[in-house]
Tab-separated table of C-alpha atoms in Angstrom:
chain	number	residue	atom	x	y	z
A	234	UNK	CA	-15.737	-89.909	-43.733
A	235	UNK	CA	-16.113	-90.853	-40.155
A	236	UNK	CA	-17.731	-88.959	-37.409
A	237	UNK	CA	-20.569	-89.295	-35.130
A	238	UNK	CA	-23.415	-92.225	-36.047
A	239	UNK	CA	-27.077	-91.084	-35.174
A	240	UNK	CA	-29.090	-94.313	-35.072
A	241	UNK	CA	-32.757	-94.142	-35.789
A	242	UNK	CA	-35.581	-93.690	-33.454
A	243	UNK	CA	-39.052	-94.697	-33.051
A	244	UNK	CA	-40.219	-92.079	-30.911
A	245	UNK	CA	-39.751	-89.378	-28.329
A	246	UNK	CA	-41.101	-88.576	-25.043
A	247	UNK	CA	-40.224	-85.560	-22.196
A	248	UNK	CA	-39.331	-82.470	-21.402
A	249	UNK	CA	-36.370	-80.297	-23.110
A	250	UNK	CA	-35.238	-76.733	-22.165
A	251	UNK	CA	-33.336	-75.467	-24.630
A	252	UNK	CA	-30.485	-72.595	-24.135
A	253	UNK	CA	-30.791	-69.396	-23.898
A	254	UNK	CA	-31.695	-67.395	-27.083
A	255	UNK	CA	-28.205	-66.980	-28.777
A	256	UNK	CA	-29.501	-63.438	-30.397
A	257	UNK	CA	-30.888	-62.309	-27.337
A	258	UNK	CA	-28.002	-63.602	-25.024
A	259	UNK	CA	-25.014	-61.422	-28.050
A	260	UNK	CA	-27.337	-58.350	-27.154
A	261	UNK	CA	-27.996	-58.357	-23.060
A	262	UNK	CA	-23.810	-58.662	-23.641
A	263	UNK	CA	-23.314	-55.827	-25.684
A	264	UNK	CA	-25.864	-53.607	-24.159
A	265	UNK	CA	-24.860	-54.645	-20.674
A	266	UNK	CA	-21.262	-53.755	-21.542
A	267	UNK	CA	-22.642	-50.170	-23.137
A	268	UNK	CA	-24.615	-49.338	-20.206
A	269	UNK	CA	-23.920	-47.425	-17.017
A	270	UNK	CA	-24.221	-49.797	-13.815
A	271	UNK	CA	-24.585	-53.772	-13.439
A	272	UNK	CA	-26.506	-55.787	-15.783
A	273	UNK	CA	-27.560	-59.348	-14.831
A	274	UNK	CA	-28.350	-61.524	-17.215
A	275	UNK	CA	-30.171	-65.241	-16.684
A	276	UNK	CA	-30.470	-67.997	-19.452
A	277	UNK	CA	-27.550	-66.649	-21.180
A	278	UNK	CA	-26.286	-69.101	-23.975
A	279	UNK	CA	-22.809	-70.379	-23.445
A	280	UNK	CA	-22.022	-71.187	-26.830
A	281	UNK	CA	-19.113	-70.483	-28.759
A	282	UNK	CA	-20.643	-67.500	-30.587
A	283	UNK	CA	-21.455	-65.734	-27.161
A	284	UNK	CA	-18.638	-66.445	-25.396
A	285	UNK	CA	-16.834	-64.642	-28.255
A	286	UNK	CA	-19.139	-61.604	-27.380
A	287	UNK	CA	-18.141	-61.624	-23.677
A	288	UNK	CA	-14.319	-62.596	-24.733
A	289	UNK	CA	-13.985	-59.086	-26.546
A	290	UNK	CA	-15.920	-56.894	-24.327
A	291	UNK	CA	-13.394	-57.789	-21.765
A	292	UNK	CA	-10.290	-56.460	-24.078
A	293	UNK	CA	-12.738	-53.345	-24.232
A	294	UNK	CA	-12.126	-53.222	-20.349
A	295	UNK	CA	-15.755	-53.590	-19.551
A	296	UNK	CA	-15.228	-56.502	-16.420
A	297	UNK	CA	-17.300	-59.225	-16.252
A	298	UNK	CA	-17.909	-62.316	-13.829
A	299	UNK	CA	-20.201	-65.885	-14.905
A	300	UNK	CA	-21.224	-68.701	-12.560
A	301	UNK	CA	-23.105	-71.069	-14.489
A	302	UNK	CA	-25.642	-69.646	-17.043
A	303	UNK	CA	-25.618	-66.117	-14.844
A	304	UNK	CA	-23.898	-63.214	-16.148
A	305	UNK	CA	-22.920	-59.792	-14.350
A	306	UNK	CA	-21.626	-57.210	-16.487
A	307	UNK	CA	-20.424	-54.169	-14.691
A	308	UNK	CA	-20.916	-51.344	-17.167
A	309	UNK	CA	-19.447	-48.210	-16.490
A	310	UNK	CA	-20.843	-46.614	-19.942
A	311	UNK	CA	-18.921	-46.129	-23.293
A	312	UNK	CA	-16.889	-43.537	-22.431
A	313	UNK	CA	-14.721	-45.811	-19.833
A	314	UNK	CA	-14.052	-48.459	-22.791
A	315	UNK	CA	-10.258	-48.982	-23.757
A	316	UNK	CA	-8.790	-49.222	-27.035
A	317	UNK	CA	-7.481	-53.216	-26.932
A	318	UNK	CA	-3.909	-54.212	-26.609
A	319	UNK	CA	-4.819	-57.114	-29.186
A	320	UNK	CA	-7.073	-57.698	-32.099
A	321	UNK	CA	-10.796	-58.853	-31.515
A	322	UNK	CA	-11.204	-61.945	-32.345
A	323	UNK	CA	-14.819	-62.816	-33.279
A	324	UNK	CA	-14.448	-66.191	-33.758
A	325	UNK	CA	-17.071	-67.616	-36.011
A	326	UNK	CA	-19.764	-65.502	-34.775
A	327	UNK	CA	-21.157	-63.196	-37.689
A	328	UNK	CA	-23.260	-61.558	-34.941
A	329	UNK	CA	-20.337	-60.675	-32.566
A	330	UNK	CA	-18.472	-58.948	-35.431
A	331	UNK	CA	-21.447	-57.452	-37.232
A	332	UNK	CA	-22.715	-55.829	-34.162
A	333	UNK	CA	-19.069	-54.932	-32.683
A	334	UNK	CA	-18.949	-52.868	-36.135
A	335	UNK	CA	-21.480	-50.637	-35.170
A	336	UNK	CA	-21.155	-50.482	-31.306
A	337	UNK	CA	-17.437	-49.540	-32.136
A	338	UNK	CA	-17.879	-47.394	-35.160
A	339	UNK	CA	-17.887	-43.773	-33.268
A	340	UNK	CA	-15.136	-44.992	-30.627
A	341	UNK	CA	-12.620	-42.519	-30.246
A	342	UNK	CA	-9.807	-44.835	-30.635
A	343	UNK	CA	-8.661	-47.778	-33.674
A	344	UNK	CA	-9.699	-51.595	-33.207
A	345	UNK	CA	-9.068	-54.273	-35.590
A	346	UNK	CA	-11.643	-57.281	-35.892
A	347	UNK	CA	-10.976	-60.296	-37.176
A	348	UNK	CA	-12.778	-63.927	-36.448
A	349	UNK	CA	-11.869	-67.841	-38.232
A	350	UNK	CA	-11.473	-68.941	-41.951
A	351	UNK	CA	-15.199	-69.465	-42.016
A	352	UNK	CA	-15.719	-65.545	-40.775
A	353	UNK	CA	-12.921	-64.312	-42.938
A	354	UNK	CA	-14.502	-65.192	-45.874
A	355	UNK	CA	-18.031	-63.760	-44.976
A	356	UNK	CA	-19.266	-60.607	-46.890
A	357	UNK	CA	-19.226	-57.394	-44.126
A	358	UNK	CA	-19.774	-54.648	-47.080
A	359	UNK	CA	-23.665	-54.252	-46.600
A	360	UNK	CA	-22.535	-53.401	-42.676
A	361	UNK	CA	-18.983	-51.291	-43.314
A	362	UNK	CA	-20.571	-49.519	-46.439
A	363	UNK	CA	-23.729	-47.384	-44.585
A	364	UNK	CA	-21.172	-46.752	-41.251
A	365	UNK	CA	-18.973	-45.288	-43.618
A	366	UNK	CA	-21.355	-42.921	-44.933
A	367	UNK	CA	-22.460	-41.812	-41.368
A	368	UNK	CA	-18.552	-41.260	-41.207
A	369	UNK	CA	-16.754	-43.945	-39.338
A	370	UNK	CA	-13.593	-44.698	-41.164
A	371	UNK	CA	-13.204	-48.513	-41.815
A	372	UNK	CA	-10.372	-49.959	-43.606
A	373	UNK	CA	-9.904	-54.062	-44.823
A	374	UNK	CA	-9.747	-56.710	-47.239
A	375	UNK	CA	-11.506	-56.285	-50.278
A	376	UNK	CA	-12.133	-52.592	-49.446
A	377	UNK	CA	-13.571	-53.150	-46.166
A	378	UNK	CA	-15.836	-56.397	-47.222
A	379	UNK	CA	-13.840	-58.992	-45.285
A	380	UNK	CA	-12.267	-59.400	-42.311
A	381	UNK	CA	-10.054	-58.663	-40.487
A	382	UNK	CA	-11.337	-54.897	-40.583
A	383	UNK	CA	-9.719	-51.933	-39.048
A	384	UNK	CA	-11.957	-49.056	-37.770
A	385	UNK	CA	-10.610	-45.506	-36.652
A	386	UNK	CA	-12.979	-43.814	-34.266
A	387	UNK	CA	-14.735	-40.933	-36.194
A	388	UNK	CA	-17.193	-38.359	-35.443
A	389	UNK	CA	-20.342	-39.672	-36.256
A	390	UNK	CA	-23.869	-38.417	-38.321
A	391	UNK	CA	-27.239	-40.402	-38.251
A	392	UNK	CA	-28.479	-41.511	-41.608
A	393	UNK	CA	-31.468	-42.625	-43.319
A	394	UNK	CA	-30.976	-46.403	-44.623
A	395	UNK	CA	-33.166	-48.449	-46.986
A	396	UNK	CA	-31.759	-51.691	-47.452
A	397	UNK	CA	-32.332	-54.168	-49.457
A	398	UNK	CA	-32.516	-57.156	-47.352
A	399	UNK	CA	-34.355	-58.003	-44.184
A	400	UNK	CA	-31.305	-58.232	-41.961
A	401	UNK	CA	-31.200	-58.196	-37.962
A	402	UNK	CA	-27.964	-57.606	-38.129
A	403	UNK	CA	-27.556	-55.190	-40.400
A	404	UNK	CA	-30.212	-52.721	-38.547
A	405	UNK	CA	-29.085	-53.577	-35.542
A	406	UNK	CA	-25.181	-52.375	-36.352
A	407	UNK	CA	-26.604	-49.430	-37.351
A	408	UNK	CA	-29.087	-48.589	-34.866
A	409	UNK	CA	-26.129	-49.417	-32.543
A	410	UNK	CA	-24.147	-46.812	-34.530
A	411	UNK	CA	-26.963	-44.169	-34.320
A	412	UNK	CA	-26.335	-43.747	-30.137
A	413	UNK	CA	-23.125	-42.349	-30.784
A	414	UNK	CA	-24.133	-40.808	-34.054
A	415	UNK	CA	-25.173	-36.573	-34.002
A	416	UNK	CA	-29.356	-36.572	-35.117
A	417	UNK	CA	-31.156	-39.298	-35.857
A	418	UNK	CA	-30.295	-42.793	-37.629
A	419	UNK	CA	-33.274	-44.583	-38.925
A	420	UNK	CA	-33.600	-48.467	-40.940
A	421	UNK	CA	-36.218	-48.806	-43.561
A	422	UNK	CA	-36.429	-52.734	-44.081
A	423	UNK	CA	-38.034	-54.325	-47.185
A	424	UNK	CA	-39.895	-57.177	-44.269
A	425	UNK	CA	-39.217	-56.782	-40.900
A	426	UNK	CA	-36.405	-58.777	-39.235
A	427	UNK	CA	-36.013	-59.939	-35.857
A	428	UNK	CA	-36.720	-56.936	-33.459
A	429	UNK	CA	-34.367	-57.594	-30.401
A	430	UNK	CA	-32.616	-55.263	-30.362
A	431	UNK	CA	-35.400	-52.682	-30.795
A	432	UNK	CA	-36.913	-53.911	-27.716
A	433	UNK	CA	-33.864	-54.072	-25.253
A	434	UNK	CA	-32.901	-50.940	-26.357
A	435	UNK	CA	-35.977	-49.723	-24.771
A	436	UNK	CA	-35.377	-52.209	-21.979
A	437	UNK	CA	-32.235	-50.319	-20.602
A	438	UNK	CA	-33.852	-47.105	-21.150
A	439	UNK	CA	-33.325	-45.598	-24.782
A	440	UNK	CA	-36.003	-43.980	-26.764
A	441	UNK	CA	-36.578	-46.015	-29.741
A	442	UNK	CA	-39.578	-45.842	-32.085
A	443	UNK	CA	-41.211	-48.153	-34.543
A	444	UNK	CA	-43.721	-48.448	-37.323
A	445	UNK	CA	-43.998	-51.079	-39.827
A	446	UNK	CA	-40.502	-52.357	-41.155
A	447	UNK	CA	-38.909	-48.297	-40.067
A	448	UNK	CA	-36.941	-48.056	-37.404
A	449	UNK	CA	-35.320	-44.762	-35.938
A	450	UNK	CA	-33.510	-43.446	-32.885
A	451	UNK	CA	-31.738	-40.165	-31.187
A	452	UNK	CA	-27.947	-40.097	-31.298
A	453	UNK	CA	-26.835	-39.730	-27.634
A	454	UNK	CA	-29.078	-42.410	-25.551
A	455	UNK	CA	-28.042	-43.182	-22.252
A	456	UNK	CA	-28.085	-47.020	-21.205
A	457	UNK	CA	-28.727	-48.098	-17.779
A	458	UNK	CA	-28.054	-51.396	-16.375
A	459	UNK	CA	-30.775	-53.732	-16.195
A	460	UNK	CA	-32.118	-57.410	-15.035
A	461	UNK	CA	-32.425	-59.417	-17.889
A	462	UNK	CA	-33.945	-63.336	-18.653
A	463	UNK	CA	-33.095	-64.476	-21.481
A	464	UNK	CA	-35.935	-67.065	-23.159
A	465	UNK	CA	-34.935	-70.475	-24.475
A	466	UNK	CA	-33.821	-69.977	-28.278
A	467	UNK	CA	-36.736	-70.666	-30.808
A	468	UNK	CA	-33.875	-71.766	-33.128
A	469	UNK	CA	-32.882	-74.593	-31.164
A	470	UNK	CA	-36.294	-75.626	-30.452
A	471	UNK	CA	-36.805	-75.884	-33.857
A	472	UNK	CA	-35.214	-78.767	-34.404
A	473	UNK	CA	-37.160	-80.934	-31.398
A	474	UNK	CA	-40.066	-79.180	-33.084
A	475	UNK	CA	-39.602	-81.680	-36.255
A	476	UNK	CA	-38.195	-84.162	-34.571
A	477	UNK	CA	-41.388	-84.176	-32.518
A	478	UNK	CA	-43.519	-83.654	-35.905
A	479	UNK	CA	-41.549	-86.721	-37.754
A	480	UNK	CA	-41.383	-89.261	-35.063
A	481	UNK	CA	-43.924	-92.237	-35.368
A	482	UNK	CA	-44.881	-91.777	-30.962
A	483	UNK	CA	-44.815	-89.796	-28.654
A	484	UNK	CA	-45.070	-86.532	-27.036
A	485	UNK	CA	-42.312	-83.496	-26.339
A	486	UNK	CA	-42.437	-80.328	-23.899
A	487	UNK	CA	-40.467	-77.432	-24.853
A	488	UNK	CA	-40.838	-74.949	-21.893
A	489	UNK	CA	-39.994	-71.208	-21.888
A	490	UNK	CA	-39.408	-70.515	-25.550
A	491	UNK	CA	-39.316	-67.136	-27.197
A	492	UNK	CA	-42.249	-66.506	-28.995
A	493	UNK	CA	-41.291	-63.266	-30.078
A	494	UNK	CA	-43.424	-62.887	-33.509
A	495	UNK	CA	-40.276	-61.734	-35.612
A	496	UNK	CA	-39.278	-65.423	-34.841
A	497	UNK	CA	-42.273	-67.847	-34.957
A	498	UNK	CA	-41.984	-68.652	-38.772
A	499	UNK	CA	-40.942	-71.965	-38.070
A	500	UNK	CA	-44.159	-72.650	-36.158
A	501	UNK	CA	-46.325	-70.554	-38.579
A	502	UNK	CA	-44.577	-73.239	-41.630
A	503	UNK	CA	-44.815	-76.265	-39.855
A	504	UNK	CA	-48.329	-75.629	-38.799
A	505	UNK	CA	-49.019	-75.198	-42.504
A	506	UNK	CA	-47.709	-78.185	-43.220
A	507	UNK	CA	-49.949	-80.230	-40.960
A	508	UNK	CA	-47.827	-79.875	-37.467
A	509	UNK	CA	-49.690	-80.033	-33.903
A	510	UNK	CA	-47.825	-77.658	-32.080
A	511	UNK	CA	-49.521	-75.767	-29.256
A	512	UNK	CA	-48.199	-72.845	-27.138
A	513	UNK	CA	-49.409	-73.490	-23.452
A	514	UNK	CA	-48.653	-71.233	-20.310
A	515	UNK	CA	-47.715	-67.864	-22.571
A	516	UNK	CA	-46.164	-64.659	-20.662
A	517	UNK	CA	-43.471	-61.988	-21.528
A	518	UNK	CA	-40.342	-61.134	-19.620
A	519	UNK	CA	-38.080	-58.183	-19.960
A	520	UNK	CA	-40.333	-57.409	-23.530
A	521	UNK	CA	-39.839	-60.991	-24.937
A	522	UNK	CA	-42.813	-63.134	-25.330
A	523	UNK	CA	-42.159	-66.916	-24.021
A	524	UNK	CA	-44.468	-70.292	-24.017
A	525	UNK	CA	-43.965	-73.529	-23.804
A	526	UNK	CA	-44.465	-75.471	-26.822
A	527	UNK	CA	-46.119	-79.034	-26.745
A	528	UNK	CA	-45.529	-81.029	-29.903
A	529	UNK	CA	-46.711	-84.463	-31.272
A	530	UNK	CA	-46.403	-86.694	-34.180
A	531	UNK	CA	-48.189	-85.495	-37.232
A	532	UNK	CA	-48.819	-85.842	-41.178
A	533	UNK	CA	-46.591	-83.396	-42.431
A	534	UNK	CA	-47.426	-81.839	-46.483
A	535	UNK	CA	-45.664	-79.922	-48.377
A	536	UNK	CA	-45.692	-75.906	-48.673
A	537	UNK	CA	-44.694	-72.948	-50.788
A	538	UNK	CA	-42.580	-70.271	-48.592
A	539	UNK	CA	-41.445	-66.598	-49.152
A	540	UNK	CA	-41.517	-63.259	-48.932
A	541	UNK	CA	-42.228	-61.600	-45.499
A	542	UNK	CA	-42.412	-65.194	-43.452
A	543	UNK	CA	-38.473	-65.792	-44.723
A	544	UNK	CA	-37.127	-63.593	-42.340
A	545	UNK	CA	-39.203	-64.787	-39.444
A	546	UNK	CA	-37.299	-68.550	-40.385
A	547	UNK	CA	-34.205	-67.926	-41.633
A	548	UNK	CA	-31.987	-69.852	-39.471
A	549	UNK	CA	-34.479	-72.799	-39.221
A	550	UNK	CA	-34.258	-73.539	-43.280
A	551	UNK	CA	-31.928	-76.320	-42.770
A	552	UNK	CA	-34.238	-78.166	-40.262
A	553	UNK	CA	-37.318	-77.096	-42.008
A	554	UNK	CA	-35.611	-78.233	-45.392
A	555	UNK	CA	-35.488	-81.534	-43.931
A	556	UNK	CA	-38.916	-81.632	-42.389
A	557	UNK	CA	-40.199	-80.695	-46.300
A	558	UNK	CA	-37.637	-83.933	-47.329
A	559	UNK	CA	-40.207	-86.049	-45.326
A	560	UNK	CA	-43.179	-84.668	-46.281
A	561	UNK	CA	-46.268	-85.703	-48.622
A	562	UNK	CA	-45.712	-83.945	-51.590
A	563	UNK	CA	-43.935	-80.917	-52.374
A	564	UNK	CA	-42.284	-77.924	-51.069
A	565	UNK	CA	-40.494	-74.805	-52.956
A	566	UNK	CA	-38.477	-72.398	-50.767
A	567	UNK	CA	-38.015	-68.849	-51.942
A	568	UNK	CA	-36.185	-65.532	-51.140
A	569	UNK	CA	-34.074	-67.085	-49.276
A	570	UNK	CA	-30.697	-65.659	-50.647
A	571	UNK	CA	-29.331	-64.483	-47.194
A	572	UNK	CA	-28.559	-68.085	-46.513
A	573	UNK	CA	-26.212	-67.787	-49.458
A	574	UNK	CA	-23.503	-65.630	-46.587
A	575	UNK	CA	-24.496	-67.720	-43.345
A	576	UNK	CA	-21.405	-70.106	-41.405
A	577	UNK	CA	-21.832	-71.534	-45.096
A	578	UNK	CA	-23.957	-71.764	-48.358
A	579	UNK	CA	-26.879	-72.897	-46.225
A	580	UNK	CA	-28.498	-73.483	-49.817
A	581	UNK	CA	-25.603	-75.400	-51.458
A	582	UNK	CA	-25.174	-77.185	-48.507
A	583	UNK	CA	-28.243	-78.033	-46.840
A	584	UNK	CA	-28.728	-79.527	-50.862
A	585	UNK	CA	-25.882	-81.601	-51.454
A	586	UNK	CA	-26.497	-82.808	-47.453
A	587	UNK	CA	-29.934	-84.023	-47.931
A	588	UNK	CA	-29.349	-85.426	-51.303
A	589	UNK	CA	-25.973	-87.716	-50.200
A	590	UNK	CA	-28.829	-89.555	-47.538
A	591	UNK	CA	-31.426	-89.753	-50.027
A	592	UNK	CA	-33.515	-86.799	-50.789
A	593	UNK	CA	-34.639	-85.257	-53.490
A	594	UNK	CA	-34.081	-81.473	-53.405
A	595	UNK	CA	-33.994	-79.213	-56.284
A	596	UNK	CA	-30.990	-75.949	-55.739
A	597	UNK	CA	-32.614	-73.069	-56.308
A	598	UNK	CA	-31.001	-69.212	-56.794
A	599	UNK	CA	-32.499	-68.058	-53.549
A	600	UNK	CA	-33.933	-71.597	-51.941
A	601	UNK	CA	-34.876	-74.907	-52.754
A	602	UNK	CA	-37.590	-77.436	-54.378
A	603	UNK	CA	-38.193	-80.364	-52.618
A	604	UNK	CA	-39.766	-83.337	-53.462
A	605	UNK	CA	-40.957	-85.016	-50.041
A	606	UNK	CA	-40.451	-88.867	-49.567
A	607	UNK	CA	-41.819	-91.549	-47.300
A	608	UNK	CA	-38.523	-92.109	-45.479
A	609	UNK	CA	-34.544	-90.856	-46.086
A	610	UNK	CA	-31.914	-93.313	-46.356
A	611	UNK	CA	-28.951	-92.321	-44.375
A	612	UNK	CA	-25.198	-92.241	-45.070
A	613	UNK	CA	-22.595	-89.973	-44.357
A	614	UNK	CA	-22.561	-86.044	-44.429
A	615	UNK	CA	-20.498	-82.984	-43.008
A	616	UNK	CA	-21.621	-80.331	-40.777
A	617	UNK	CA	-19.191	-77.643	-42.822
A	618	UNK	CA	-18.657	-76.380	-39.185
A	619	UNK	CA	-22.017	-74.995	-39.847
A	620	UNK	CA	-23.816	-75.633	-35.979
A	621	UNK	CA	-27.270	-75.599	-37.944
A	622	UNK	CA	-26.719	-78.396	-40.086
A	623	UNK	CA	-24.578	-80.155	-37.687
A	624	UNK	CA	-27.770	-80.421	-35.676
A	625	UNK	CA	-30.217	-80.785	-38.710
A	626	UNK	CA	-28.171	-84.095	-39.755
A	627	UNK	CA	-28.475	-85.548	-36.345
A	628	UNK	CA	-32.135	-85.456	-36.225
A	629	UNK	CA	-31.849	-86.651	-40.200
A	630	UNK	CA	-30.201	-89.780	-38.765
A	631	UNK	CA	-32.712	-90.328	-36.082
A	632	UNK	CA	-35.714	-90.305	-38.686
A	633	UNK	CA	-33.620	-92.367	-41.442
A	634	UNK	CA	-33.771	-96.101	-42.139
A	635	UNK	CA	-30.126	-96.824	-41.656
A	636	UNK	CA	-28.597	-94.034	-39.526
A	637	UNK	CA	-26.185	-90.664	-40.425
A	638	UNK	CA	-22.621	-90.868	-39.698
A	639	UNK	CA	-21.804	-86.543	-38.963
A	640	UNK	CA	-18.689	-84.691	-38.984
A	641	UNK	CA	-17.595	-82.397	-36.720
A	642	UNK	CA	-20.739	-82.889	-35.041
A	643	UNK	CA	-18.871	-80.358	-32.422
A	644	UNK	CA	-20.115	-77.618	-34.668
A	645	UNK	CA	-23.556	-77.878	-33.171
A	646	UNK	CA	-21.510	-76.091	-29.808
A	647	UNK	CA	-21.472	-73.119	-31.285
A	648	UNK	CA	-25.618	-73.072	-30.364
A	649	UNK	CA	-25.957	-76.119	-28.452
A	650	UNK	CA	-23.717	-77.361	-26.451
A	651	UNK	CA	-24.334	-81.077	-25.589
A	652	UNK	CA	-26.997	-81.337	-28.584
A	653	UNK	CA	-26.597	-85.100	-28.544
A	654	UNK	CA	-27.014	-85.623	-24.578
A	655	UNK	CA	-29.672	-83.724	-24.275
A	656	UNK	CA	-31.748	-85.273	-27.371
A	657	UNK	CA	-30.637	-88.998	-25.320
A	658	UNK	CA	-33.126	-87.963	-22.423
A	659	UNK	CA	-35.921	-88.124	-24.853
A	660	UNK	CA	-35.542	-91.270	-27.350
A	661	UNK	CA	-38.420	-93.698	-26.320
């Protein structure tokens, strides 16, 4: 197969800051874009995925300048955006095109979207469907499920939605809809996702009210430019958080993490499982909660997981998956069928990965059993172009007996740029 060889470890030691939060960094884009006056943003993540949200607010006209991990965005509002000379591209961000959907539903002009293979064949329905009924018209492939997708700017009506799955970026197309939208456009989530968006909303200056998993706002906020910091991603974190848990020494620092609780499932699970993770020096910037998290080697057991706590770890499955893999006992995954329409079959894959270097995991409809092990093999195993598992196999080769050879290890870009480097600063 070829590709990159992760040798194993014995231990890890140091400090790590991890990039930006890559939901947080898509939204301080978008909103900085929507708004009225300059928005500065700190931290932001320059993966792939964001740069693909910066890329096509600039064919929207909305000018932007970035030095480093700064951003200025000089928004001028809505009403000053242009209808592109070119198609979007999206790239293989789901969150780029997902949101762009709703920011662009009630624009008063046509826009097509369209992003790579891997984002072509990703379900867009459970977004186009509601934004149709609150009138934007939407045309594309397999009656507006897949890309590329064609909107026509339409006079817009908040709704009422009660979906059916947790989704942040399902609530937050719409509540992005709902600005433009006459009345009011609420979300009525089964568990609550990831609340984000909810709170920079508020941040640049729109009314936006919660309770429980029910979400509404006014058509017709205002945004105004604002300072934000964006926290280090809890996602990426994750995967120094098992690292940490599964090496035999040592000691890591993780410092200015979001904490936000819509996130901290992975902590909450590997807690449960025996982890010693503690959050030191807590505080909360621009409405995001951030620590720094110390971790150390533990005895890790196995757990059961669903309902509510899935959406709080969604994108942390694969590395938890292979935390489980090396735990005492086992561990059954549930309600997970959103990772059925991630970059890939996060189930199938993250599965058939762990299994080719010598797990033993059961494919469930909506998750996984697993039956943990002493110690994983090794071998060889491809990323998909899936950044998650790109990054979940590289720490798989550092805890195996004989190494994992990864391809397109690049994947893990898309996140993390430099994954690999960074990780090399640590290994005892």
């Amino acid at each position: 197969m070829g590709g990159v060889f992760v040798k194993p470890i014995t231990g890890v030691k140091g400090e790590i800051r991890v990039p930006g939060d890559k939901s947080i960094s898509h939204r301080a884009a978008l909103l900085g874009g929507m708004a009225l006056g300059e928005t500065h943003v700190t931290n932001f993540l320059l993966g792939q995925d964001c740069l693909s949200t910066l890329r096509c607010l600039r064919e929207l006209g909305v000018a932007w300048e970035r030095q480093g991990t700064e951003v200025w965005l000089h928004g001028q509002g809505m009403d000053e955006w242009r209808e592109p000379t070119t198609i979007l591209d999206a790239g293989n961000s789901g969150t780029t095109f997902r949101l762009m959907l709703g920011v662009l539903a009630g624009s008063p002009f046509s826009i097509t979207l369209t992003g790579d293979d891997s984002l072509r064949s990703r379900p867009m329905r459970r977004v186009t469907e509601p934004l149709k009924q609150m009138g934007a018209r939407i045309l594309g492939r397999s009656d507006g499920n897949l890309a590329p997708i064609t909107m026509q700017g339409g006079q817009l009506q908040g709704k009422s939605f009660q979906t059916e799955v947790a989704s942040a970026q399902v609530k937050s197309a719409l509540l992005l809809a709902g600005l433009r939208a006459k009345g009011e456009t609420s979300v009525q989530e089964p568990s609550r996702s990831r609340d984000h968006t909810e709170r920079m909303l508020k941040g640049f200056g729109v009314e936006v009210h919660s309770a429980g998993n029910l979400v509404k706002l006014q058509g017709g906020g205002r945004l105004t430019g604002q300072e934000v910091s964006v926290p280090g991603d809890i996602s990426s974190a994750a995967f120094f958080l098992v690292l940490g848990s599964l090496a035999e020494k040592g000691e890591l620092l993780l410092p200015e993490v979001g904490i936000n609780p819509t996130r901290t499932g992975i902590i909450d699970a590997l807690k449960a499982m025996g982890a010693d993770i503690e959050l030191l020096e807590s505080s909360e910037i621009c409405g995001e909660p951030r620590a720094t998290l110390r971790v150390r080697p533990a005895h890790l057991k196995g757990i059961e997981l669903g309902g509510d706590l899935i959406p709080r770890l969604i994108d942390e499955i694969p590395i938890l998956a292979l935390a489980a893999s090396l735990a005492e006992g086992e561990t059954v995954i549930r309600d997970a069928s959103e990772l059925r329409v991630k970059e890939t079959d996060r189930i199938a894959r993250v599965a058939e990965g762990l299994n080719a270097l010598g797990a033993k995991i059961e494919e469930l409809p909506d998750g996984m059993r697993i039956h943990g092990q002493r110690m994983l093999r090794g071998g060889e195993v491809s990323s998909f172009g899936d950044h998650r598992l790109a990054m979940a196999w590289a720490v798989a080769g550092m805890l195996s007996q004989k190494g994992v050879s990864v391809e397109n290890m690049t994947a893990a870009d898309v996140s993390f740029p430099n994954f690999l480097e960074v990780i090399k600063k640590v290994i005892l």
